[in-house]
Coordinates of C-alpha atoms in Angstrom, one line a residue:
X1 CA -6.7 -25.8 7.8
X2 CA -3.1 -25.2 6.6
X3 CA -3.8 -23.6 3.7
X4 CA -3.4 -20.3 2.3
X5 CA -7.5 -19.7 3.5
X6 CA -6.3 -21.0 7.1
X7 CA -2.9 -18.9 7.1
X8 CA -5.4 -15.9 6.1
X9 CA -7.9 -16.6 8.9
X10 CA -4.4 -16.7 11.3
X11 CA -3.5 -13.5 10.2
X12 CA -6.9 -11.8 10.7
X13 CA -7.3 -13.5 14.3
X14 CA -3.9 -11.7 14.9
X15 CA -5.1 -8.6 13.5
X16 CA -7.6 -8.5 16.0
X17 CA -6.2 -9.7 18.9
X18 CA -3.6 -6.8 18.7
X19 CA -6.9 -4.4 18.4
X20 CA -8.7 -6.0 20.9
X21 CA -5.1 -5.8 23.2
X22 CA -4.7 -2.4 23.0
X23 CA -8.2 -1.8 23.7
X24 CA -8.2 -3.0 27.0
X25 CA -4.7 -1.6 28.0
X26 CA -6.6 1.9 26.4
X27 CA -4.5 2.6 24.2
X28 CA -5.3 3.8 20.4
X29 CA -2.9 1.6 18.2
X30 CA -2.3 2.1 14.3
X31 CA -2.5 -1.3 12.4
X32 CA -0.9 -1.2 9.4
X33 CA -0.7 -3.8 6.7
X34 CA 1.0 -5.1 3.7
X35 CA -0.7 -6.7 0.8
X36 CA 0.7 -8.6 -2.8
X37 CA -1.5 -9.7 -5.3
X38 CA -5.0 -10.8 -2.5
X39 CA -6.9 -11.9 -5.8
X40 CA -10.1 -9.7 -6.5
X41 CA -12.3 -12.2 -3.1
X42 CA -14.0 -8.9 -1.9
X43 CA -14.1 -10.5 1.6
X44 CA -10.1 -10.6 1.8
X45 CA -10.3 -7.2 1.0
X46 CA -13.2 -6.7 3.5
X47 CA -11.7 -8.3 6.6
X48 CA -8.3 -6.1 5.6
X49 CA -10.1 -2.8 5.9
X50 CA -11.9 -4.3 8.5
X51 CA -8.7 -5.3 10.9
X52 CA -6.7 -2.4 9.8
X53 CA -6.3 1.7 9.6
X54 CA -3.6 1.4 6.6
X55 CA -2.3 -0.6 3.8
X56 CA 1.5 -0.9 2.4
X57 CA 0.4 -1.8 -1.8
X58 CA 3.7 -2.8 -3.8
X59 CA 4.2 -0.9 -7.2
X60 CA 7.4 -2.8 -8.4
X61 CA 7.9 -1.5 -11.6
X62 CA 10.7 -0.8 -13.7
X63 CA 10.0 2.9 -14.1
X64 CA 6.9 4.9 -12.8
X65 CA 5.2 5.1 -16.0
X66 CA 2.6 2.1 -15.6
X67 CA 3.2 1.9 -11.8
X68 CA -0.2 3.3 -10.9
X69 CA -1.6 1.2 -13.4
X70 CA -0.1 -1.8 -11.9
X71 CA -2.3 -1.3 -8.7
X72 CA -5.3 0.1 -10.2
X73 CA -7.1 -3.4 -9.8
X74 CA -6.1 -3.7 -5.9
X75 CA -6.5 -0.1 -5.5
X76 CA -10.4 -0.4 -7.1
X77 CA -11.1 -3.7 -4.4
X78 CA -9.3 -1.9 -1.8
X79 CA -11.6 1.5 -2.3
X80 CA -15.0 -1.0 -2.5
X81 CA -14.3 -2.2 0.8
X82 CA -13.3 1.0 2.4
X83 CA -16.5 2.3 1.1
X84 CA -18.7 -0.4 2.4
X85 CA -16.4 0.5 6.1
X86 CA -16.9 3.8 6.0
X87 CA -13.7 4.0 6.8
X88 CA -10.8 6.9 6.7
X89 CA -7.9 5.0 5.4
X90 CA -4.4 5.5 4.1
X91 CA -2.5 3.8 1.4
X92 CA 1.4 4.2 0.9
X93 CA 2.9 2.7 -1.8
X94 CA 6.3 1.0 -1.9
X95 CA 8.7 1.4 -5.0
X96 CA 11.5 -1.1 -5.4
X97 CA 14.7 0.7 -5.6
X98 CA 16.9 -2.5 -6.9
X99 CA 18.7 -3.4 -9.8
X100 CA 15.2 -5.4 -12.0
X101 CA 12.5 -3.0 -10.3
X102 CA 13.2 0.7 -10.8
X103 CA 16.8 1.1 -9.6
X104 CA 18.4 1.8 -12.8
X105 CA 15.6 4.5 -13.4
X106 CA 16.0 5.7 -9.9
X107 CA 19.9 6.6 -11.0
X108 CA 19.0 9.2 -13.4
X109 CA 16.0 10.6 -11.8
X110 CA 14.7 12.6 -8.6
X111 CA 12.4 10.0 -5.8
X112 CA 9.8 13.1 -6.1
X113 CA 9.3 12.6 -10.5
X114 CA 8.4 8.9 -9.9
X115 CA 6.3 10.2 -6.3
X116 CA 4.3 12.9 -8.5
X117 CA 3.6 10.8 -11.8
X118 CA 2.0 8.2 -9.5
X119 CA -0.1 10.8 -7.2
X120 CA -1.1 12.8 -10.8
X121 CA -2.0 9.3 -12.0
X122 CA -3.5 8.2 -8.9
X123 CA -5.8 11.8 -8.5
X124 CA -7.0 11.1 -12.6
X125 CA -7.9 7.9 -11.8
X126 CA -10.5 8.9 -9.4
X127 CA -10.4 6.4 -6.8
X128 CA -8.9 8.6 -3.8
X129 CA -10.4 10.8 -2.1
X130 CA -8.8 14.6 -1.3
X131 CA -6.9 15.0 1.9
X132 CA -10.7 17.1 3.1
X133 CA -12.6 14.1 3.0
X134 CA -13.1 12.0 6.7
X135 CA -14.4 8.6 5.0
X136 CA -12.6 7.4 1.9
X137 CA -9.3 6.1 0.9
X138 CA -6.1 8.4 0.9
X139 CA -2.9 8.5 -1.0
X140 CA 0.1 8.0 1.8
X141 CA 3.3 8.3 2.1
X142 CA 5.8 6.7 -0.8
X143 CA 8.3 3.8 0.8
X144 CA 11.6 2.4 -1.3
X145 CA 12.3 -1.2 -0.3
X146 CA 16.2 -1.2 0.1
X147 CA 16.9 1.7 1.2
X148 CA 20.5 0.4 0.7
X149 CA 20.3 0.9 -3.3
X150 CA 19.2 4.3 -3.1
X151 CA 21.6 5.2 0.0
X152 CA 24.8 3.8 -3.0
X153 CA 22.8 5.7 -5.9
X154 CA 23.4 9.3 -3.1
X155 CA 19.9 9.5 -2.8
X156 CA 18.5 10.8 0.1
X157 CA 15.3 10.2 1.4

């Protein structure tokens, strides 16, 4: 149907065909995605871990403060389904860097402050698992989306 359940479906048919691709060429391929606000349907989240090695989770917040908070819910539906995969899988979280997200923050403070409150927020929080552990989900690496503001703030990444 053409419908967000049939553009869903699309996507995960993709998902596959790109694993199933690079399984016959023999080649080991890393598919990442990106997910918004997938509702708490445990079988999106499922068929996610399912199709993929990582996720990209959006914490567009206006400073870092609450920005672990903010994902908390996804994270926790995210985790579930990792679990139930027995999967080892990475999530990297993307700041916004512009003007109504956490640029104006960004101006006055290091990338690495907002990096560490979220990992020290993340770690209390209990859902990830340390970098030891083979099955579980893992904190990745931190992305800004438009690199652009943060290249005319100086900031290097």
């Amino acid at each position: 149907p053409c419908n967000e359940e049939g553009a869903f479906d699309f996507y995960i048919l993709q998902l596959e065909t790109m694993q199933s691709d690079a399984n016959v060429a023999g080649i080991e391929v890393a598919i990442n995605t990106y997910i918004g606000w997938p509702g708490s349907n445990v079988s999106v989240y499922s068929k996610l871990v399912k199709n993929t090695d990582s996720v990209y989770l959006h914490a567009y917040r206006t400073t870092p403060d609450d920005a672990y908070g903010y994902t908390a819910s996804r994270l926790e539906s995210l985790r579930d389904a990792i679990v139930a995969e027995g999967k080892n899988y990475e999530v990297n979280v993307i700041f916004s860097s512009e003007s109504e997200f956490m640029g104006p923050w960004l101006e006055n403070n290091e990338l690495s402050i907002a990096e560490t409150m979220y990992y020290t927020d993340a770690y209390d929080g209990g859902l990830f698992e340390d970098c030891t552990s083979l099955i579980g989900m893992h904190l990745g690496d931190f992305t800004y989306f438009a690199y652009t503001y943060l290249n005319s703030k100086g900031k290097k990444l």
